[in-house]
CSV table of C-alpha atoms and ligand atoms in Angstrom, one decimal:
chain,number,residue,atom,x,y,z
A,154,UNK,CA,7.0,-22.2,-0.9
A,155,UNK,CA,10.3,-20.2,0.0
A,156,UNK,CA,12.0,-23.8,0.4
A,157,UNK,CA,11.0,-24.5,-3.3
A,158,UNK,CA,12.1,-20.9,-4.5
A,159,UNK,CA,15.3,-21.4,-2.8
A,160,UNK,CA,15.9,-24.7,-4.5
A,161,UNK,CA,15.4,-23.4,-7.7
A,162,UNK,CA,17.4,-20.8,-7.1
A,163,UNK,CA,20.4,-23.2,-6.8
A,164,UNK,CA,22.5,-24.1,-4.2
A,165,UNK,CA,24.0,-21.1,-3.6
A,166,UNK,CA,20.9,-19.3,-1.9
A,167,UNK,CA,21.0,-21.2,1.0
A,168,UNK,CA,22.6,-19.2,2.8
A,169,UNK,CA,20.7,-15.9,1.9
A,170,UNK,CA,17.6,-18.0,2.7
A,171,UNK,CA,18.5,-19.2,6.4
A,172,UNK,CA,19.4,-15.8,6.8
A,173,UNK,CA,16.2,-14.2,5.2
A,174,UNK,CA,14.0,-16.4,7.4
A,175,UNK,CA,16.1,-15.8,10.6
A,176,UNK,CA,15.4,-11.9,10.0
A,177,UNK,CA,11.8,-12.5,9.5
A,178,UNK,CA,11.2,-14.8,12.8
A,179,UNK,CA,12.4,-11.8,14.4
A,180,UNK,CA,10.2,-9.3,12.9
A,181,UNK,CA,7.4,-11.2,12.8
A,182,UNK,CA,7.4,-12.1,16.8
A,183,UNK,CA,8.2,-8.1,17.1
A,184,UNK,CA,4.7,-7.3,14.8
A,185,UNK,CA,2.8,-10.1,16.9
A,186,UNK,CA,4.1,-8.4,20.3
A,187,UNK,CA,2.9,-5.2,18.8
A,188,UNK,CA,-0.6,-6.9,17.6
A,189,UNK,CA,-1.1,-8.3,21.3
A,190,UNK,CA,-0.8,-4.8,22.4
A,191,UNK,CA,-2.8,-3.2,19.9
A,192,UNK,CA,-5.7,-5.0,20.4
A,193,UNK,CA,-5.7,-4.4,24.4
A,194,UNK,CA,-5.4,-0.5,23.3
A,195,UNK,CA,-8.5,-0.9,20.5
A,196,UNK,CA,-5.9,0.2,18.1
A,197,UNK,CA,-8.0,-2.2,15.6
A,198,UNK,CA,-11.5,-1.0,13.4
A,199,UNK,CA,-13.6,-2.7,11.6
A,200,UNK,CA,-14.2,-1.0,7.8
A,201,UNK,CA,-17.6,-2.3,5.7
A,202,UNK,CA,-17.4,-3.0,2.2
A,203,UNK,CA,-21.0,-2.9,0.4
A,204,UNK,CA,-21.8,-6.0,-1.4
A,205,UNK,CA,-24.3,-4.9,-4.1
A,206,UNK,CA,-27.0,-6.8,-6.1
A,207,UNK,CA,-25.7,-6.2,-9.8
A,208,UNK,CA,-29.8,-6.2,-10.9
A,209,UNK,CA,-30.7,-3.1,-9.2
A,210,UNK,CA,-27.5,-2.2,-7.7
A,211,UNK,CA,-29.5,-2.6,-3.9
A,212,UNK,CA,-27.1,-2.8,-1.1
A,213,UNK,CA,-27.4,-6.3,0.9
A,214,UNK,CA,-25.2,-6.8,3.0
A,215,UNK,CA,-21.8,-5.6,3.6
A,216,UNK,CA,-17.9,-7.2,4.4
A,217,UNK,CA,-16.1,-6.8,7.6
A,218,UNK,CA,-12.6,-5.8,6.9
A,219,UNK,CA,-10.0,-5.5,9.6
A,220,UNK,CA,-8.2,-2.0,10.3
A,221,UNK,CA,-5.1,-1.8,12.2
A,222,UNK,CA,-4.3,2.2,12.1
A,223,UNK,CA,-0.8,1.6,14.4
A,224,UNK,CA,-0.2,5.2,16.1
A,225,UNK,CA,3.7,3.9,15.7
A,226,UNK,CA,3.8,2.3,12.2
A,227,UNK,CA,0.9,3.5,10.5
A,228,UNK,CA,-1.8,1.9,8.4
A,229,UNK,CA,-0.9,-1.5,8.5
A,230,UNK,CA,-2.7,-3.8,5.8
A,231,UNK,CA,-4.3,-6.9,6.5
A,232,UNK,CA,-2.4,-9.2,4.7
A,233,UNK,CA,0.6,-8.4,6.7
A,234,UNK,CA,-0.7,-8.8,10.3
A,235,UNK,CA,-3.1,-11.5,9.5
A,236,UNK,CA,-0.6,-14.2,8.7
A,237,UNK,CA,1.6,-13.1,11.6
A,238,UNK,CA,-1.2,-13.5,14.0
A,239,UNK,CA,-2.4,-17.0,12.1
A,240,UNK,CA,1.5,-18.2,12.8
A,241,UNK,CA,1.2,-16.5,16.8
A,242,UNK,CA,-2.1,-17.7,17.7
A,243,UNK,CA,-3.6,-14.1,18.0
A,244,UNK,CA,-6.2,-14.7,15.3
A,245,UNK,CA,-8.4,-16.4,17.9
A,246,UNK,CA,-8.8,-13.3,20.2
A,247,UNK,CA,-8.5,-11.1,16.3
A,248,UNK,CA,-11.8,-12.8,15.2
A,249,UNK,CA,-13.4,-13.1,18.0
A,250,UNK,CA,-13.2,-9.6,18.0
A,251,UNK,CA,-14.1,-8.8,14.7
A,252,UNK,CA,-17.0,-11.0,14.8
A,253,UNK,CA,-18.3,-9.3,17.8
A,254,UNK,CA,-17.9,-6.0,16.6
A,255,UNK,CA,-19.9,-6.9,12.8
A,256,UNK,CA,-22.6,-8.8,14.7
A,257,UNK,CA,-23.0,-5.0,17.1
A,258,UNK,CA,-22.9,-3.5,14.0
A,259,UNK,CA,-25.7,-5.2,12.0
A,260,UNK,CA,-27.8,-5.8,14.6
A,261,UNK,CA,-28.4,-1.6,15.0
A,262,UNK,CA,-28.9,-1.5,10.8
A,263,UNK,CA,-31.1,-4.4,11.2
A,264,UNK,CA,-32.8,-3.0,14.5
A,265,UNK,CA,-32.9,0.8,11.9
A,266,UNK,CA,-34.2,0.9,8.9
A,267,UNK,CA,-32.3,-2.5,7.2
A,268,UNK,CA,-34.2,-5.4,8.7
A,269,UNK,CA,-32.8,-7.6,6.4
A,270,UNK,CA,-28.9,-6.6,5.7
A,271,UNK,CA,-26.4,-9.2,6.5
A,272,UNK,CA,-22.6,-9.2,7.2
A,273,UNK,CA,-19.6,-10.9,5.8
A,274,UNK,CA,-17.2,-12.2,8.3
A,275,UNK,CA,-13.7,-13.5,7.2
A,276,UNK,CA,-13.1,-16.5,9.1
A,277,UNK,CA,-9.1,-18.0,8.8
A,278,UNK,CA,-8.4,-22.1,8.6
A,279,UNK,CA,-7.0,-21.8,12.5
A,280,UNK,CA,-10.5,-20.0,13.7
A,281,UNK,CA,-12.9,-22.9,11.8
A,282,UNK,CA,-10.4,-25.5,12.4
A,283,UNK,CA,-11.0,-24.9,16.5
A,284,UNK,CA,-13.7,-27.5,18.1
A,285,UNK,CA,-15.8,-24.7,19.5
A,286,UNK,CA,-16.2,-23.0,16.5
A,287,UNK,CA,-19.8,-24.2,15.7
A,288,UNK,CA,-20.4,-23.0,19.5
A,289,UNK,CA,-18.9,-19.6,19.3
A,290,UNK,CA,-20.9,-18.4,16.3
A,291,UNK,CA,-23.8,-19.5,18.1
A,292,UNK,CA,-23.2,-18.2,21.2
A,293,UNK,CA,-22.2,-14.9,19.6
A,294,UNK,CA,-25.6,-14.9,17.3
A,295,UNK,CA,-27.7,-15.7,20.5
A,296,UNK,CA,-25.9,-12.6,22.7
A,297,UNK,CA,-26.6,-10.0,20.0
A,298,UNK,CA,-30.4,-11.8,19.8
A,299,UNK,CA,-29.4,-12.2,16.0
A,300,UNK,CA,-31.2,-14.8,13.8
A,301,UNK,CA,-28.2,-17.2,11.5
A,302,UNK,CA,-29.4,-15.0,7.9
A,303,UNK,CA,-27.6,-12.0,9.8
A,304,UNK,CA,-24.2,-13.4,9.2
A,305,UNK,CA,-22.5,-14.7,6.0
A,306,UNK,CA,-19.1,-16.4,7.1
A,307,UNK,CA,-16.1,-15.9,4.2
A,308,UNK,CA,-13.7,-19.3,4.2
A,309,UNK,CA,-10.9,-20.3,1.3
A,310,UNK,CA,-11.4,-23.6,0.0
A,311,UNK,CA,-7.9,-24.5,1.7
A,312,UNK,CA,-9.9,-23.7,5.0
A,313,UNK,CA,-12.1,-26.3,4.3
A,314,UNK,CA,-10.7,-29.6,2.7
A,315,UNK,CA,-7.9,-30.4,4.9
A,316,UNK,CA,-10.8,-31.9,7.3
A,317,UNK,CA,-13.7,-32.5,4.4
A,318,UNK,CA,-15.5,-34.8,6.8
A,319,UNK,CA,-15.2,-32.2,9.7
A,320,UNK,CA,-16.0,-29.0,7.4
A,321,UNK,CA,-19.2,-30.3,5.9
A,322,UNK,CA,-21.0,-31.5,9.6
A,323,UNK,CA,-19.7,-28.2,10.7
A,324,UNK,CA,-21.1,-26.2,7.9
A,325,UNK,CA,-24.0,-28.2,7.7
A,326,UNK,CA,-24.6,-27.4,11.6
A,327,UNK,CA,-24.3,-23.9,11.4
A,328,UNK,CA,-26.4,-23.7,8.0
A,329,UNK,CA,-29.1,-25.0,10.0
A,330,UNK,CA,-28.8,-21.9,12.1
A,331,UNK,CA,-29.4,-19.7,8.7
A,332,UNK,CA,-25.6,-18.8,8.7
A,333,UNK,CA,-24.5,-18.1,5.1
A,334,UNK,CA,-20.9,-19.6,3.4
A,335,UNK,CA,-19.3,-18.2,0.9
A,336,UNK,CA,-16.1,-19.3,-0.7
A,337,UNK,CA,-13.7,-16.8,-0.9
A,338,UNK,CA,-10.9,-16.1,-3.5
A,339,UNK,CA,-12.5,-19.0,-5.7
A,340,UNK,CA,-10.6,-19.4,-8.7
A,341,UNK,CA,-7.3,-19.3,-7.1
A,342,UNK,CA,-7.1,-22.5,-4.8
A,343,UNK,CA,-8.1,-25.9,-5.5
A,344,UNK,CA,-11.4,-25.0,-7.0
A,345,UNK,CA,-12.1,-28.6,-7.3
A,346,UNK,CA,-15.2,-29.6,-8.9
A,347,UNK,CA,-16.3,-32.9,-6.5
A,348,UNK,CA,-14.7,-30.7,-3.6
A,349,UNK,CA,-17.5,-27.7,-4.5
A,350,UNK,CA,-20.0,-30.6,-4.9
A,351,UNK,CA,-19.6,-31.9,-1.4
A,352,UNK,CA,-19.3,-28.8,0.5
A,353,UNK,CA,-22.5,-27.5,1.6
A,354,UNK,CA,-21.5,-23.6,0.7
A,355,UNK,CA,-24.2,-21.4,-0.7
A,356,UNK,CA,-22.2,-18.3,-2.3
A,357,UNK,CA,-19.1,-18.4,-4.6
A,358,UNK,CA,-17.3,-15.1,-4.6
A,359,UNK,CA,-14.8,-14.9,-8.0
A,360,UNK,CA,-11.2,-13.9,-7.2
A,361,UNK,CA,-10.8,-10.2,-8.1
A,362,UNK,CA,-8.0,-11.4,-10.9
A,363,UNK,CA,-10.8,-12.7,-12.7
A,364,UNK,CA,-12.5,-9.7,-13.2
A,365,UNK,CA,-9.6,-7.5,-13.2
A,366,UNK,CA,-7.7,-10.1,-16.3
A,367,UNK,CA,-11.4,-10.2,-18.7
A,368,UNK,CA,-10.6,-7.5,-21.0
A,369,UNK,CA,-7.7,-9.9,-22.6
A,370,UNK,CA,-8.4,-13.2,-22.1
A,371,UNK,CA,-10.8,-13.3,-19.1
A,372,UNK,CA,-14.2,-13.3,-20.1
A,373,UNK,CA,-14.9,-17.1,-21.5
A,374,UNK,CA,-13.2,-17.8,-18.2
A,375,UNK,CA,-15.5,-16.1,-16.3
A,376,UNK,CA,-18.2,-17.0,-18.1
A,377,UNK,CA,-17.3,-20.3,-17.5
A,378,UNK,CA,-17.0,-19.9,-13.4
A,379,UNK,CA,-20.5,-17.9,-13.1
A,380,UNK,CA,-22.2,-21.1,-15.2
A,381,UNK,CA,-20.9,-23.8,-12.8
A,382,UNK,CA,-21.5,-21.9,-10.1
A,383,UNK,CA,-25.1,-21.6,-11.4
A,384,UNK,CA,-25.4,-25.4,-11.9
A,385,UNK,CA,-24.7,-26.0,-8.5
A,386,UNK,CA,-27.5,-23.6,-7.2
A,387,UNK,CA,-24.7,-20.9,-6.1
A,388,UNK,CA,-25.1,-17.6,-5.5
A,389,UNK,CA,-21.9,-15.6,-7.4
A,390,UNK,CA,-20.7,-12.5,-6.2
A,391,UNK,CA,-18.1,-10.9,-8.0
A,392,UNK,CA,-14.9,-9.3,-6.4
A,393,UNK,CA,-12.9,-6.3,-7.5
A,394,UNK,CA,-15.5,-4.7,-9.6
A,395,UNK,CA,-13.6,-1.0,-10.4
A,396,UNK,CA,-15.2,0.2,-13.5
A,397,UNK,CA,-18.5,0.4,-15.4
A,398,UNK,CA,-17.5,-1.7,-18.0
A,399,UNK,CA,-16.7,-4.5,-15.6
A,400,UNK,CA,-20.4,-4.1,-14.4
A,401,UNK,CA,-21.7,-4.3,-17.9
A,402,UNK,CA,-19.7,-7.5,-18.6
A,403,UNK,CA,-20.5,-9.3,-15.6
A,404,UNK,CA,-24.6,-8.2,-15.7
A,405,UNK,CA,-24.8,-10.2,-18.8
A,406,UNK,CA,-23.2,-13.5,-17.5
A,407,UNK,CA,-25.6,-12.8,-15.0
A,408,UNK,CA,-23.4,-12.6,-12.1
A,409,UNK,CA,-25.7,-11.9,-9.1
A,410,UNK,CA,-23.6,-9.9,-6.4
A,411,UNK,CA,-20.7,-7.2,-7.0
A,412,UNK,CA,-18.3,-6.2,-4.9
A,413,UNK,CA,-15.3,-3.2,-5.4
A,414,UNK,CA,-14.7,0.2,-5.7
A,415,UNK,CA,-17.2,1.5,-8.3
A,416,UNK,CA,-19.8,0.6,-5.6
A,417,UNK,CA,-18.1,1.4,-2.5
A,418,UNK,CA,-14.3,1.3,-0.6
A,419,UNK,CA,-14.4,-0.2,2.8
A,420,UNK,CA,-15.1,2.2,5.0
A,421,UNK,CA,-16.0,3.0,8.7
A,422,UNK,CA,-19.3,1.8,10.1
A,423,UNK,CA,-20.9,5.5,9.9
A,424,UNK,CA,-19.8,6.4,6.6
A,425,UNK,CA,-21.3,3.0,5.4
A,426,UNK,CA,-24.4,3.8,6.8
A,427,UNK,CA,-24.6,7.3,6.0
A,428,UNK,CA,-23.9,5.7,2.2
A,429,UNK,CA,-26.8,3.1,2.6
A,430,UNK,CA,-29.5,5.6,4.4
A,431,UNK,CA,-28.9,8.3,1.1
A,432,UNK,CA,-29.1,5.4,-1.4
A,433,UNK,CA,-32.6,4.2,0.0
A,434,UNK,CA,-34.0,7.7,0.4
A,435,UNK,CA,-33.2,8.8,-2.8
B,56,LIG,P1,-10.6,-10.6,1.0
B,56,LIG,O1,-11.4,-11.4,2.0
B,56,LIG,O2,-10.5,-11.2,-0.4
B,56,LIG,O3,-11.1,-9.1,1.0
B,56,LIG,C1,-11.3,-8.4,-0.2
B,56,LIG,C2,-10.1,-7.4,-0.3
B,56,LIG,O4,-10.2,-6.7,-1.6
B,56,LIG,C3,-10.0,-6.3,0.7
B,56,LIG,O5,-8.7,-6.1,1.0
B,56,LIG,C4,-10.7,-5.2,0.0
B,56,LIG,O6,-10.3,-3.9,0.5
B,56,LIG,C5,-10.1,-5.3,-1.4
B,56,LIG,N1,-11.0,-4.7,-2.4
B,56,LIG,C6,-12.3,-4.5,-2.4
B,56,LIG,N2,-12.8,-4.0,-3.5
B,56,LIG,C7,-11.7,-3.8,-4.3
B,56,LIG,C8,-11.5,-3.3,-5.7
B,56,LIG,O7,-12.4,-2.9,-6.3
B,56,LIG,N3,-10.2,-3.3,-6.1
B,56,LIG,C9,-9.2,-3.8,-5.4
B,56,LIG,N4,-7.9,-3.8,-5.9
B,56,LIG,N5,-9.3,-4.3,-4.1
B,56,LIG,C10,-10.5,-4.3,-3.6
B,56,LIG,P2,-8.2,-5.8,2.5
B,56,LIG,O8,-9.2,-5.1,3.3
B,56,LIG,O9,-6.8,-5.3,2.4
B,56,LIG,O10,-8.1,-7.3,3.1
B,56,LIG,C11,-7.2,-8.2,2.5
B,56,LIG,C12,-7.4,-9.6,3.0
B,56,LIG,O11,-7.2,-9.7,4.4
B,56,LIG,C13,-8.9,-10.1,2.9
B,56,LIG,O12,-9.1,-10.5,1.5
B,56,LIG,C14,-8.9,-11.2,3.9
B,56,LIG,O13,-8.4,-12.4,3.3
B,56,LIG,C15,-8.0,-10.7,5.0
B,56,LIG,N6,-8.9,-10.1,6.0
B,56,LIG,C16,-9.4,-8.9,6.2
B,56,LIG,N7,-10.1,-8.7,7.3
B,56,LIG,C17,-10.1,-10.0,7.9
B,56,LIG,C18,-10.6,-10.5,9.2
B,56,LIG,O14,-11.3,-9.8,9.9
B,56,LIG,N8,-10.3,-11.8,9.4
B,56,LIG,C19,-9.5,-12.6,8.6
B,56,LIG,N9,-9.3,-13.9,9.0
B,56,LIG,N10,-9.0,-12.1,7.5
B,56,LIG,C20,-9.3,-10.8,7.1
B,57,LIG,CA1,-13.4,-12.1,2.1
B,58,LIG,CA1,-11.8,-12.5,-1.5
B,59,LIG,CA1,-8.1,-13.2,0.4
């Protein structure tokens, strides 16, 4: 995409683009260096976002979100590192991690009082792409003595249809487990209609532009997603719900999950709990 921005720029970036990319090699293997580091240190947290059921606004389950809180640079969001350690190779050890921490952390809800709460685990294109993926998830499910409807994996369409053959036995095999897919971001990739057809996905989750742009022209478009998603026997859950309006809008297109701030920020695994223990006791 830089290579097309530079060539429309003219001829005459170049030059500032060699150098551009040059200076962001150089940063980039610095952040990885730091990432390697980091996660030998447990500089890394996992935060969990509730994911809400817009009938009676029950909690069921909650996203894993990555945390790196750098003592030397800071909060450092996601969708800087995570593409740095796609490109390095990191993201292997990164997820493995992640999905070992979420799989520790809904097995003591599930083993409390939430027997039936899942988690959401972001998987990238390198991590599913890998030939022991199927056998990872299911080794990690067996050690924490997990059934498959404990885990919901989160993949972009991109993830998935640059080996469609591949994706669906893989899908398919871990479906049999009870592991739940939902594709993420929808609205802003392919979002091919025979693609969505063949992939055996059983969640949709709408891009948060979708609900953030249907005050202007959004809602017919949105309307629209929620109805094929319907035909297709998905489950839709709604990102970047903010405001009660937003709520209102999507309970009568009969959007089934939510997911934003006006139900909950991502936050540590106590905090979410604390959250989920008040809202069933009261
Ligand atoms: P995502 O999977 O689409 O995650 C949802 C993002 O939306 C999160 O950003 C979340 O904090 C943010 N969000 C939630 N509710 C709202 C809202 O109401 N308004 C707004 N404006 N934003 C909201 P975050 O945590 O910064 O993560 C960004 C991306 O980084 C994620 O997007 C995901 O693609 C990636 N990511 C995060 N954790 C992991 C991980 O463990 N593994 C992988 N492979 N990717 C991850
Ligand atoms: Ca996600
Ligand atoms: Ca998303
Ligand atoms: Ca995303």
């Amino acid at each position: 995409m830089a290579m097309y921005q530079a060539k429309k720029q003219g001829k005459n970036t170049w030059r500032f683009y060699d150098e551009r990319c040059h200076q962001t090699a150089t940063e980039e293997l610095q952040l990885d260096a730091q990432l390697r580091v980091a996660l030998t240190r447990g500089e890394f947290e996992v935060h969990y976002q509730p994911l809400v059921r817009l009938g009676d606004e029950r909690v069921l389950g909650f996203e894993a979100l990555l945390r790196w809180l750098s003592p030397v640079l800071g909060p450092v969001p996601p969708l800087k590192f995570i593409p740095v350690a796609e490109e390095h190779g990191l993201i292997h050890d990164l997820g493995a991690w992640v999905l070992q921490e979420a799989l520790g952390q809904v097995k003591r809800w599930r083993d409390g009082a939430f027997p039936e709460l899942h988690v959401s685990v972001n998987v990238s294109a390198h991590q599913f792409a890998r030939e022991d993926f199927v056998g990872a998830i299911r080794e990690a499910l067996r050690a924490h003595a997990l059934p498959g409807n404990a885990l919901m994996l989160e993949l972009t369409e991109s993830a998935l249809i640059t080996d469609l053959h591949g994706s669906v036995a893989k899908l398919r095999e871990l479906h049999g487990l009870g592991v739940r897919f939902a594709l993420d971001d929808f609205g802003t990739g392919y979002s091919s209609l025979s693609y969505l057809q063949q992939l055996p996905v059983q969640v949709l989750k709408i891009d948060r532009s979708f609900v953030r742009d249907m005050d202007s022209t959004g809602v017919p478009l949105l309307q629209a997603l929620i109805t094929m998603a319907h035909a297709l026997d998905l489950t839709v859950i709604a990102e970047g719900v903010e405001t009660p309006g937003q709520l209102d809008v999507l309970r009568g297109l009969h959007c089934d999950l939510g997911q934003g701030y006006l139900f909950g920020h991502p936050q540590p695994a106590d905090v979410a709990g604390a959250a989920l223990e008040q809202e069933s006791s009261g």
